[in-house]
mmCIF file of C-alpha atoms and ligand atoms in Angstrom:
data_model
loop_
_atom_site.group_PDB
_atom_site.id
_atom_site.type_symbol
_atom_site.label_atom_id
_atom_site.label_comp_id
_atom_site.label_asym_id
_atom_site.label_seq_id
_atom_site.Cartn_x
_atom_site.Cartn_y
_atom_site.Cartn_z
ATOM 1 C CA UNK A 1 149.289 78.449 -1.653
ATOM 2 C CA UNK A 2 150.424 74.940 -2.220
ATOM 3 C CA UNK A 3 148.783 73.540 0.807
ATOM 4 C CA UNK A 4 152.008 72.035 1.880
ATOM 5 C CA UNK A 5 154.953 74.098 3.978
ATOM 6 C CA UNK A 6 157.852 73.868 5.930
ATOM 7 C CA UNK A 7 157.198 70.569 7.932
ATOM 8 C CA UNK A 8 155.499 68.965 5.210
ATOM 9 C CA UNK A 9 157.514 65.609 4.087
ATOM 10 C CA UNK A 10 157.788 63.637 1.001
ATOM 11 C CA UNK A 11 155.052 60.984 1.541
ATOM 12 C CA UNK A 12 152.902 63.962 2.153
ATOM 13 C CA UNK A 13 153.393 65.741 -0.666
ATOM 14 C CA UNK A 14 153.495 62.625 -2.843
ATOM 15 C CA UNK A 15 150.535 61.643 -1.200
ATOM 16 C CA UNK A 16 147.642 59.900 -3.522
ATOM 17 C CA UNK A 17 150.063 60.722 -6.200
ATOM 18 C CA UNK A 18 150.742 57.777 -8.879
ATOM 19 C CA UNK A 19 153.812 57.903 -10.699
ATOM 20 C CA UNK A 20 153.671 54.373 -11.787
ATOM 21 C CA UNK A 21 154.824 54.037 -15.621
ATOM 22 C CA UNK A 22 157.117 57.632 -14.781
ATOM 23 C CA UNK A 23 161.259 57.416 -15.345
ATOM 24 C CA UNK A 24 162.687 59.588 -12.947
ATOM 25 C CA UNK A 25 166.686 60.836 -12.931
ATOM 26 C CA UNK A 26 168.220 61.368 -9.377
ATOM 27 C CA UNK A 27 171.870 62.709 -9.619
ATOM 28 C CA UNK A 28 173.748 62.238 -5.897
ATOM 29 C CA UNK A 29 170.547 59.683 -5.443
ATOM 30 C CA UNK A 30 173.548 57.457 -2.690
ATOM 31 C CA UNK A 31 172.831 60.261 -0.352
ATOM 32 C CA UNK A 32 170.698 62.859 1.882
ATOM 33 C CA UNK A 33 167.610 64.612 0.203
ATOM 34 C CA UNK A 34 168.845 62.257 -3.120
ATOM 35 C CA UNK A 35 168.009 59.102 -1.752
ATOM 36 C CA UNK A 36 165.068 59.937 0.316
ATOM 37 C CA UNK A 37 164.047 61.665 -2.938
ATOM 38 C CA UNK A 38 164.244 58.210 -4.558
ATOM 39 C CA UNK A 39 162.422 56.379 -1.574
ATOM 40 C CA UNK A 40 159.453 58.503 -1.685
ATOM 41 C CA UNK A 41 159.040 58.737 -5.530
ATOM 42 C CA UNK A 42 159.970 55.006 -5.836
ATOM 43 C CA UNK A 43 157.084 54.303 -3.188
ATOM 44 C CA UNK A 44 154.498 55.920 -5.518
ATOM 45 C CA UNK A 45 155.775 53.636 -8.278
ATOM 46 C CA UNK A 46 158.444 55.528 -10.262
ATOM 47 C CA UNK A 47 161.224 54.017 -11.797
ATOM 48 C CA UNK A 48 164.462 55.341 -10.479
ATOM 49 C CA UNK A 49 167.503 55.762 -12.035
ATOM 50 C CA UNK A 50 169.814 56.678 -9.117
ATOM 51 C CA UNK A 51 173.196 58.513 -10.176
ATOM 52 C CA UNK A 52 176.513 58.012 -8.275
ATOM 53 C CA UNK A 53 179.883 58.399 -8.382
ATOM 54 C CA UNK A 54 180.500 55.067 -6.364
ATOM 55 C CA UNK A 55 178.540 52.000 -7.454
ATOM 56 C CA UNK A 56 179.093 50.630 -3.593
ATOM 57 C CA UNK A 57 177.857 53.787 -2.425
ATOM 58 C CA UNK A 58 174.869 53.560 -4.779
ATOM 59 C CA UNK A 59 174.271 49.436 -4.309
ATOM 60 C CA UNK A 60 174.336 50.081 0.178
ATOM 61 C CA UNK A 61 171.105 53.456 -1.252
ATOM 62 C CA UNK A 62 169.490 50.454 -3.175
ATOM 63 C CA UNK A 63 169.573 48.040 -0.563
ATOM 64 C CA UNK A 64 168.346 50.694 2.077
ATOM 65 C CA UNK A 65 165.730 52.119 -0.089
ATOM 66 C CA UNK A 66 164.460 48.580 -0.754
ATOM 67 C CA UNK A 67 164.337 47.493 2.701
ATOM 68 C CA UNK A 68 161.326 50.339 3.436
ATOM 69 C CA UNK A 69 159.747 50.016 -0.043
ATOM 70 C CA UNK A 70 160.531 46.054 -1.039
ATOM 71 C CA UNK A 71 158.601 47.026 -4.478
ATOM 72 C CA UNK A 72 160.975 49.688 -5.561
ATOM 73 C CA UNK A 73 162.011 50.057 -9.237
ATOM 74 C CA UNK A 74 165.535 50.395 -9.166
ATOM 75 C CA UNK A 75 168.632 51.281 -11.466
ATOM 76 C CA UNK A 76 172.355 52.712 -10.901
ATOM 77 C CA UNK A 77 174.295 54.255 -13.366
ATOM 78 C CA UNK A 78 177.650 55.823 -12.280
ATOM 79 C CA UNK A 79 178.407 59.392 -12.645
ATOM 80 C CA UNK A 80 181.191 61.779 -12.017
ATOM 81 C CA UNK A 81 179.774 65.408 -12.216
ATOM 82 C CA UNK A 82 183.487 66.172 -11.574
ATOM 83 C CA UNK A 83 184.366 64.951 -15.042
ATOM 84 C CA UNK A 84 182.937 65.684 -18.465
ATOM 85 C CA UNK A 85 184.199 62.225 -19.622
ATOM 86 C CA UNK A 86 182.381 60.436 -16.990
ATOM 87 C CA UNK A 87 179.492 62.483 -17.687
ATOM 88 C CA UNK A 88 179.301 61.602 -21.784
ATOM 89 C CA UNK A 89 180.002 57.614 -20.913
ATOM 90 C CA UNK A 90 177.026 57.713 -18.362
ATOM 91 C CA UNK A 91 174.678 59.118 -20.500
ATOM 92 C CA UNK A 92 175.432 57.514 -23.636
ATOM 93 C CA UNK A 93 174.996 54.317 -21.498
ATOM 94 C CA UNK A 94 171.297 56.086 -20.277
ATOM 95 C CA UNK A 95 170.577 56.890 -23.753
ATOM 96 C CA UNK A 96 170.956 52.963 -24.522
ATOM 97 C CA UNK A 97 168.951 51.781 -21.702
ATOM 98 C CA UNK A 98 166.107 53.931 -21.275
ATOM 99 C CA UNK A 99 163.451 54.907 -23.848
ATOM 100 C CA UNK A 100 162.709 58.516 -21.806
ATOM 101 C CA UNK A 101 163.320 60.542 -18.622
ATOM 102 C CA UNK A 102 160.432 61.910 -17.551
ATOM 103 C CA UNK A 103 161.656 63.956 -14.111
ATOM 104 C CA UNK A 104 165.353 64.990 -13.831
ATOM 105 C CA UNK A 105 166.178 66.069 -10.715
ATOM 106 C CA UNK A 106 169.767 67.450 -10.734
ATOM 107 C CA UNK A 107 170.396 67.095 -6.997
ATOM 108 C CA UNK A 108 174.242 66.262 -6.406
ATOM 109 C CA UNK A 109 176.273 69.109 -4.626
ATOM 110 C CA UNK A 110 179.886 69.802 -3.086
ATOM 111 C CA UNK A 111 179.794 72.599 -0.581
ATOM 112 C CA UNK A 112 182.620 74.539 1.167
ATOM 113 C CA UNK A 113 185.497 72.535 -0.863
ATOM 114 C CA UNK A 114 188.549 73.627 -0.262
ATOM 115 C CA UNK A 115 190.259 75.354 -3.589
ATOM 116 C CA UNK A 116 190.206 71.992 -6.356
ATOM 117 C CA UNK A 117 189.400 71.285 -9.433
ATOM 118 C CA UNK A 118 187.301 69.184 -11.409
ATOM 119 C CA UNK A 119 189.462 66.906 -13.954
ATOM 120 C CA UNK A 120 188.862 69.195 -16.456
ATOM 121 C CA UNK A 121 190.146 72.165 -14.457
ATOM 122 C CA UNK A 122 186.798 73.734 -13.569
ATOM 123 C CA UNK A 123 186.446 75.255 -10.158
ATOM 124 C CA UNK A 124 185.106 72.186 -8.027
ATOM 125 C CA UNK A 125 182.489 73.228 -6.693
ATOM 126 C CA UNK A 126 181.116 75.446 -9.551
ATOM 127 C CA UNK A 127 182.246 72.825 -11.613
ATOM 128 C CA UNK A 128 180.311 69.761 -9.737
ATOM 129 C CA UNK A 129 176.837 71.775 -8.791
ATOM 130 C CA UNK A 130 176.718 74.174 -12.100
ATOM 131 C CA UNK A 131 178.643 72.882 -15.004
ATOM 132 C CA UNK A 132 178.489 69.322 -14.716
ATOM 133 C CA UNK A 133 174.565 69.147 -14.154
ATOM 134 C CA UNK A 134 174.586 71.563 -17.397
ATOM 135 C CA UNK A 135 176.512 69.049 -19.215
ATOM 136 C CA UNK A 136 174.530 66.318 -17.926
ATOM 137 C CA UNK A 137 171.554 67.864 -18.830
ATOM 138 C CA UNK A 138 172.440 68.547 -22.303
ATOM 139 C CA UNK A 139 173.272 64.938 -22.769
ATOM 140 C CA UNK A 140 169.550 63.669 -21.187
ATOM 141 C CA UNK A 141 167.488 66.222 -23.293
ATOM 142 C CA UNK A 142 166.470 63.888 -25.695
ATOM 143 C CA UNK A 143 165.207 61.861 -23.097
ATOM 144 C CA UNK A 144 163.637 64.019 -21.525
ATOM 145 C CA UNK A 145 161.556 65.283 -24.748
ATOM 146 C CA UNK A 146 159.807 61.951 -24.909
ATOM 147 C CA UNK A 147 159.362 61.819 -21.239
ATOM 148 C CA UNK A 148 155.533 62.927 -20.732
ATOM 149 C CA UNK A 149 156.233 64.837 -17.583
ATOM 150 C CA UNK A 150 159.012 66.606 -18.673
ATOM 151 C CA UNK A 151 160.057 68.528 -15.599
ATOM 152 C CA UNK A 152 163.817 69.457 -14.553
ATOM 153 C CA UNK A 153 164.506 70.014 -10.576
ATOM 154 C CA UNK A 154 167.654 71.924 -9.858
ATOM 155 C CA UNK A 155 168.563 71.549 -6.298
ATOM 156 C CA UNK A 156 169.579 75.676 -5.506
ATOM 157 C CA UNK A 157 170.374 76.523 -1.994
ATOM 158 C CA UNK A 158 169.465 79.600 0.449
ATOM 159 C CA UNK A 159 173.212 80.213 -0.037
ATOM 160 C CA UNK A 160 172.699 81.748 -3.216
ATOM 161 C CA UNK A 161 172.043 84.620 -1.154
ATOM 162 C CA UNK A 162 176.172 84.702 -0.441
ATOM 163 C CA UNK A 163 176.503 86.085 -3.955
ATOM 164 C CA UNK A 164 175.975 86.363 -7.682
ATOM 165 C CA UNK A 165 177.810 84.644 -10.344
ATOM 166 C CA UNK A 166 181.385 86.385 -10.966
ATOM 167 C CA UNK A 167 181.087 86.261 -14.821
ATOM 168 C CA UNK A 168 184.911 87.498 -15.627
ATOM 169 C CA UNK A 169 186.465 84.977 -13.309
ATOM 170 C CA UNK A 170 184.198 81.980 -12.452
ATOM 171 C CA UNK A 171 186.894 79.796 -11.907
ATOM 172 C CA UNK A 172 188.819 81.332 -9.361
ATOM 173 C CA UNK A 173 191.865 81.923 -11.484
ATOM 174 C CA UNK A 174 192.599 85.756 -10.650
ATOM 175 C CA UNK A 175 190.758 86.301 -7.490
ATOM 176 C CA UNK A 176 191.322 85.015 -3.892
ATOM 177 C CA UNK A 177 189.337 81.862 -3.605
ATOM 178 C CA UNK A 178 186.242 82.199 -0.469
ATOM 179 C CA UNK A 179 184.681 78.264 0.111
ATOM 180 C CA UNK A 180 181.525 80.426 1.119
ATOM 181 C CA UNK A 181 181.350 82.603 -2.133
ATOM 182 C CA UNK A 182 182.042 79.801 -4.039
ATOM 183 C CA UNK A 183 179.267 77.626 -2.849
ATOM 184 C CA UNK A 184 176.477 80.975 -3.458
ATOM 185 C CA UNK A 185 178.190 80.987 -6.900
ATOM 186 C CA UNK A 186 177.550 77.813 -7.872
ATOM 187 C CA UNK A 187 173.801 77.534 -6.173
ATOM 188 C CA UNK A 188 172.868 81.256 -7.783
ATOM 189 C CA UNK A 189 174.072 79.144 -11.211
ATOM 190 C CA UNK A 190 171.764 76.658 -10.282
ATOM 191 C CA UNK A 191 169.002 79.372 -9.868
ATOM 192 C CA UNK A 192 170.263 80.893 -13.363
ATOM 193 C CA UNK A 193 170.246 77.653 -15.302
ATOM 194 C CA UNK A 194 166.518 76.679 -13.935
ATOM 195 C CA UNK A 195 165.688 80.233 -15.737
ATOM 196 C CA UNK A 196 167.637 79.315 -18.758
ATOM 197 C CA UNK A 197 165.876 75.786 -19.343
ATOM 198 C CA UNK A 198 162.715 77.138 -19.079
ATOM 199 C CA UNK A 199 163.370 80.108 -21.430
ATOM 200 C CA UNK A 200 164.642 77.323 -24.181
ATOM 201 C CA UNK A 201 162.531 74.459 -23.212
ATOM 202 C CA UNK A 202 158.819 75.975 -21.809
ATOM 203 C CA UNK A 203 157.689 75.932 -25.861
ATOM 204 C CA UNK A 204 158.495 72.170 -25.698
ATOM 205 C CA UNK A 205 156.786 71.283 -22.426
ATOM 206 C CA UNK A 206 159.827 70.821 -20.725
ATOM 207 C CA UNK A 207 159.234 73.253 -17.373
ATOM 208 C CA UNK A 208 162.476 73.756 -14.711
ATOM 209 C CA UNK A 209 162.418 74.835 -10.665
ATOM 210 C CA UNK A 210 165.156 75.441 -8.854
ATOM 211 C CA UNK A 211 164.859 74.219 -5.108
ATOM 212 C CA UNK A 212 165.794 75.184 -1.785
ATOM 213 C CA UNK A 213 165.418 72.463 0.531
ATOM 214 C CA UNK A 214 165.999 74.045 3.766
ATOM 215 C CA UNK A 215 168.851 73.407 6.424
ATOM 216 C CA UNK A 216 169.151 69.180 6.843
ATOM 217 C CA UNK A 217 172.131 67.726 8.614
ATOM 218 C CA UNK A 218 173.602 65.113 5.482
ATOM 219 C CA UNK A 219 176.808 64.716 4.641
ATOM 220 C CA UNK A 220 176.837 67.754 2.610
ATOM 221 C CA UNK A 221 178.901 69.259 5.471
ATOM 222 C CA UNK A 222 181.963 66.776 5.466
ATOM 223 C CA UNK A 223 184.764 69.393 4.021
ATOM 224 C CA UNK A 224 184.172 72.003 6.498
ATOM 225 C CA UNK A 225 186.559 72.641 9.052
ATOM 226 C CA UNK A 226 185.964 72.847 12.661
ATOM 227 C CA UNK A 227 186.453 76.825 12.363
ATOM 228 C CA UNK A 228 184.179 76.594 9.415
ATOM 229 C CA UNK A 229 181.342 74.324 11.086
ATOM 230 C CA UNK A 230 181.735 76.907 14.401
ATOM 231 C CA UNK A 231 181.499 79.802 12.478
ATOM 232 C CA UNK A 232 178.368 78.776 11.201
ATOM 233 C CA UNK A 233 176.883 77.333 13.658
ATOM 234 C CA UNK A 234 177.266 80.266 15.536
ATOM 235 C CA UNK A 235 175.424 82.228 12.875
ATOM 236 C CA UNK A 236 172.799 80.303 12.433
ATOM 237 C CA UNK A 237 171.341 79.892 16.484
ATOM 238 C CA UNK A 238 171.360 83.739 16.394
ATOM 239 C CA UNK A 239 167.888 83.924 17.289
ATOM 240 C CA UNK A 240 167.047 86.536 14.589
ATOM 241 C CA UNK A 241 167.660 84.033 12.066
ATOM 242 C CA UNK A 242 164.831 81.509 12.947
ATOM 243 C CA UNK A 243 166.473 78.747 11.882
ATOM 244 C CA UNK A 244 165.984 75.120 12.599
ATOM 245 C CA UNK A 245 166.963 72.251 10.919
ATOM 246 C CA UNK A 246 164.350 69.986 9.038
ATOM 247 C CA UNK A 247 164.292 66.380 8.713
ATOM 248 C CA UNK A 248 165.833 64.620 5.840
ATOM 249 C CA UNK A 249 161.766 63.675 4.767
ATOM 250 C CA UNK A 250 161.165 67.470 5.753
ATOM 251 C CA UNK A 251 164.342 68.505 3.284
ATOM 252 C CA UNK A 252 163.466 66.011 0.596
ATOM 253 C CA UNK A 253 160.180 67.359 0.563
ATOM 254 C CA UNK A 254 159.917 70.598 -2.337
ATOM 255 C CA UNK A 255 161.816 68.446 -4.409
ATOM 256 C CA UNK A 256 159.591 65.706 -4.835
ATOM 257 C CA UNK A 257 156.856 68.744 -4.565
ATOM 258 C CA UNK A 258 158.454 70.565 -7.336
ATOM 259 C CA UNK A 259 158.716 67.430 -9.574
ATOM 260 C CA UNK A 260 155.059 66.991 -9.342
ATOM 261 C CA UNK A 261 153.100 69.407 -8.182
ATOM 262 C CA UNK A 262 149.857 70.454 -10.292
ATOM 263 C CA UNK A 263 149.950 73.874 -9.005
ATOM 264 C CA UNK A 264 153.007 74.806 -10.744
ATOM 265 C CA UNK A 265 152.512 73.109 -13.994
ATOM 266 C CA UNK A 266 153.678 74.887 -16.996
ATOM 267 C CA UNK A 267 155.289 77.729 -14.782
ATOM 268 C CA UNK A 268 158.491 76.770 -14.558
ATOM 269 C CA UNK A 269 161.715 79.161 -14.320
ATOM 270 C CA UNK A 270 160.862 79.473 -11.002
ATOM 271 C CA UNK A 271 162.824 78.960 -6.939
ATOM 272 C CA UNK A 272 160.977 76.957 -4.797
ATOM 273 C CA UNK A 273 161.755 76.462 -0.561
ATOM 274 C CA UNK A 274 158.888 74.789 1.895
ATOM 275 C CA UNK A 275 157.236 73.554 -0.749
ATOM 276 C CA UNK A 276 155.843 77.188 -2.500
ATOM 277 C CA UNK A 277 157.285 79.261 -5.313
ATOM 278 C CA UNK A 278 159.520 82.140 -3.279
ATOM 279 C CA UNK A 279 159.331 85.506 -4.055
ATOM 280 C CA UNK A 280 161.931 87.812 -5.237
ATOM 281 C CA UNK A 281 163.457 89.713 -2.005
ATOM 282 C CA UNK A 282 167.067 91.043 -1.980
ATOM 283 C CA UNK A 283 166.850 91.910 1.845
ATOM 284 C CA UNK A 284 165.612 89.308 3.510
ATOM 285 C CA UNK A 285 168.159 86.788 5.160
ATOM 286 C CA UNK A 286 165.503 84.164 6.268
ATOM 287 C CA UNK A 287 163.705 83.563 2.689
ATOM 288 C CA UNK A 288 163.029 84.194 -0.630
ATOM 289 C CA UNK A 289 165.466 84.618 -3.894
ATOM 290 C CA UNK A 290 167.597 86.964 -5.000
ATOM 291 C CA UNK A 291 167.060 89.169 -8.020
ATOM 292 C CA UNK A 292 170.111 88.453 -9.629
ATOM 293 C CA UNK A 293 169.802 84.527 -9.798
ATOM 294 C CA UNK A 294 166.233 85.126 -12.018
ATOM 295 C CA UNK A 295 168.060 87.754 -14.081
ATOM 296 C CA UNK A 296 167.036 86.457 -17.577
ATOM 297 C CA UNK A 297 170.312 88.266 -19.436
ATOM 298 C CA UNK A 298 172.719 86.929 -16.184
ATOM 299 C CA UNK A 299 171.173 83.591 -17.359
ATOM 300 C CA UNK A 300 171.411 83.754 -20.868
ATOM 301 C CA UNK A 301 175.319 85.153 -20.186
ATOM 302 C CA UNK A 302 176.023 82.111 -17.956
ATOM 303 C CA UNK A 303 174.492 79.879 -20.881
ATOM 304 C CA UNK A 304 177.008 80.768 -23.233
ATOM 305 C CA UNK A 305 179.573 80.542 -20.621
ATOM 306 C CA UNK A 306 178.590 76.743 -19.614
ATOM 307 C CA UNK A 307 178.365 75.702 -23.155
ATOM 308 C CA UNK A 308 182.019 77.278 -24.131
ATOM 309 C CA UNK A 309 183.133 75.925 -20.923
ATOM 310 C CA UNK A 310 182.188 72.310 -21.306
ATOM 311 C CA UNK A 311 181.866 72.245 -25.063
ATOM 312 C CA UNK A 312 177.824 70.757 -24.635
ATOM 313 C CA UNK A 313 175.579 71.683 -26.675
ATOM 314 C CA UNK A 314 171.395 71.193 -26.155
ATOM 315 C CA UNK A 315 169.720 70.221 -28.788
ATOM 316 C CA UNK A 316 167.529 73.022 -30.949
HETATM 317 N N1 NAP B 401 171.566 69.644 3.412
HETATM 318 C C1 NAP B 401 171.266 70.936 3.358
HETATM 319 O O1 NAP B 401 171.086 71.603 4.404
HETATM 320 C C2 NAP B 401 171.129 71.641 2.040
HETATM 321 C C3 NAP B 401 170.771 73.003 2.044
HETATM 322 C C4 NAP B 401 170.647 73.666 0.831
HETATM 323 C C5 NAP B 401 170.881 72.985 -0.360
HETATM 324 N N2 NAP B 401 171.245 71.681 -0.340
HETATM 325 C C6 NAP B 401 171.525 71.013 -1.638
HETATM 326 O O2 NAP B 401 170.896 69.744 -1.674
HETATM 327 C C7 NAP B 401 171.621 68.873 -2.538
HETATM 328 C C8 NAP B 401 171.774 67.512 -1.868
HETATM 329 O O3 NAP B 401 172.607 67.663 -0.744
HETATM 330 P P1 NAP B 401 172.568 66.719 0.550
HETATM 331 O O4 NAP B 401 172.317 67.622 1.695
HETATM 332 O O5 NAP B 401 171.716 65.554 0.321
HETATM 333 O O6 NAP B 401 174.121 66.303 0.632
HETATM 334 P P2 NAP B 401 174.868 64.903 0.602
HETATM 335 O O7 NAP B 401 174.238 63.957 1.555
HETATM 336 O O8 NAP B 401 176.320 65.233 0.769
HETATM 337 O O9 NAP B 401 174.607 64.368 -0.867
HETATM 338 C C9 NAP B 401 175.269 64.949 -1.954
HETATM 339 C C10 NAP B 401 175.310 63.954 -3.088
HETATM 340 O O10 NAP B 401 176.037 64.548 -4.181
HETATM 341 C C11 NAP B 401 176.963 63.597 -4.652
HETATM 342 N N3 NAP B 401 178.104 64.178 -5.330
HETATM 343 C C12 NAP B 401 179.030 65.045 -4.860
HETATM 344 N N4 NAP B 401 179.981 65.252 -5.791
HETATM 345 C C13 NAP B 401 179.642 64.519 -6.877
HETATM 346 C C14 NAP B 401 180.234 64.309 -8.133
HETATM 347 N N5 NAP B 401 181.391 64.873 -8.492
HETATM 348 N N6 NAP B 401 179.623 63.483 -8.997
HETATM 349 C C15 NAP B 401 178.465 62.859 -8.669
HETATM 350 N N7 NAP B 401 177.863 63.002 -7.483
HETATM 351 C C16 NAP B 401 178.462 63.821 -6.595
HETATM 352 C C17 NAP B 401 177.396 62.854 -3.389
HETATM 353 O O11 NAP B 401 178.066 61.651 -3.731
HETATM 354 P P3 NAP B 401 179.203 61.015 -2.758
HETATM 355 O O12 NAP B 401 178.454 60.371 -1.645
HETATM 356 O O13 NAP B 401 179.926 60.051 -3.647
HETATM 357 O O14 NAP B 401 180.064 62.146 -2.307
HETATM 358 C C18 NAP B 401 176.062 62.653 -2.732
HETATM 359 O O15 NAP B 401 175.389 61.568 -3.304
HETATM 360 C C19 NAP B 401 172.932 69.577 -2.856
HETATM 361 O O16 NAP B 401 172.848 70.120 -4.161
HETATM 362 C C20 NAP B 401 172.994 70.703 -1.840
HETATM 363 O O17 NAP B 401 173.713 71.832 -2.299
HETATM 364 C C21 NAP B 401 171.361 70.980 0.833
#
């Protein structure tokens, strides 16, 4: 047990913790668990590269973060996970300005988009929360080889549970498009990749943990419809279900505990939700993760999907 749990919040976990002298990548850092992921690691000392897709967006994070933590190490770099273009500019621009990454925490996400597509014709939301965070990753590796602590954060979802990934047709092209089935795609892939990176990477150091963060209100709900946001709300005070929402510190939290938690050092490949490793459970509705999303052949399949996909290539 990790001595931490489902009300335990980022300057808890982080507590005593120095990351002074650490470089640590926050995709979606303008926003939600991303930004309070940035306060909390940049309290401890980190440097923080916060990624965006609007520099305003990104300068009002800075100026919030460093109103609570006036010390705060901070960089921007703009980022469109929506566009492989975007994605190669950003990090050749990362490559040029930093020596190393030492935590990557892939935390942007889209959820319940209506049917769109990235600009290069992906699926959005598979496209944004899987393939561009593959691509992006691909890019940073070399970075994150001569970072020292060399861990990769992938932020999953308890959604996964709404499905595996549909391996003929990821991209909606021949099947009736669900917002709902999309979003468990795309946070199952997320699950998938974590194992994938840590089947490649573990003999390099490099260890990767998929997170669940819990249910936080952000603005990760802003494209669902009122029917949508009823539905689910509906669902969720059933009182079977237990739910109730956490804090933004409370969601935040197993992400900054996966980045640097002792406990789990060097056993990566891994899903992580209040701040423990979950177990495998294809029943349960209030917990755990799925078999399919630690499959190791579903991930090596969806592998050599993302890299025909988007053309990236990690290095060997
Ligand atoms: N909140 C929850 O209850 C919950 C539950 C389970 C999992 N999660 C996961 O937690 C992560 C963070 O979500 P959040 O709740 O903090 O939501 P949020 O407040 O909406 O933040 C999402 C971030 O992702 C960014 N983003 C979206 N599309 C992007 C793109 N194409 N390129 C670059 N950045 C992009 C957003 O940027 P813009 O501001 O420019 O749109 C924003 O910074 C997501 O991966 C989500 O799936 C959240």
């Amino acid at each position: 047990m990790s001595g931490f749990g489902w009300t335990s919040t980022t300057d808890e976990v982080l507590e005593g913790k120095d990351l002074s002298g650490m470089t640590v990548f926050i995709t979606g850092a303008n926003s939600g668990l991303g930004q309070e992921t940035a306060r909390a690691m940049a309290a401890k000392g980190a440097q923080i590269v916060m990624a965006g897709r609007d520099q305003a967006k990104l300068d009002e994070a800075v100026a919030a973060i460093l109103a609570s933590v006036p010390q705060a190490q901070l960089d921007t770099i703009t980022l469109d996970l929506g566009s492989l273009e975007s994605i190669r500019a950003a990090t050749s621009r990362a490559r040029q300005q930093f020596d190393k990454i030492d935590i990557l925490i892939n935390n942007a996400g889209v959820m319940a988009t209506p049917f769109e597509h990235t600009h290069d014709g992906f699926e959005r939301q598979f496209g944004t929360n899987h393939l561009g965070h593959f691509a992006l990753t691909a890019e940073l590796m070399p970075l994150i080889e001569r970072g020292s602590a060399k861990r990769i954060v992938n932020l999953s979802s308890r959604g996964h549970h709404m499905g595996p990934v549909h391996f003929e047709d990821p991209n909606y092209q021949h099947r009736a498009y669900d917002p709902w089935s999309s979003y468990g795609q795309s946070k199952t892939a997320n699950v998938l990749f974590t194992v994938g990176l840590e089947q490649r990477f573990a003999v390099l150091g490099i260890h990767a943990y998929a997170v669940h963060p819990g249910g936080i209100e952000t603005n990760l709900g802003r494209h669902m419809t009122q029917d949508m946001r009823d539905a689910l709300m509906a669902r969720i005070s059933k009182s079977d279900t237990g739910f109730a929402w956490k804090t933004i510190p409370q969601g935040a939290a197993t992400s900054c505990w996966a980045a640097t938690a002792e406990a789990i050092e060097g056993k990566g490949g891994v899903y992580c939700e209040d701040c423990h490793v979950a177990q495998q459970d294809d029943e349960s509705t209030t917990g755990g993760v799925r078999t399919y999303a630690l499959n190791p052949s579903f991930a090596d399949q969806l592998w050599k999907l993302s890299e025909e996909l988007t053309g990236a290539k990690f290095p060997s």
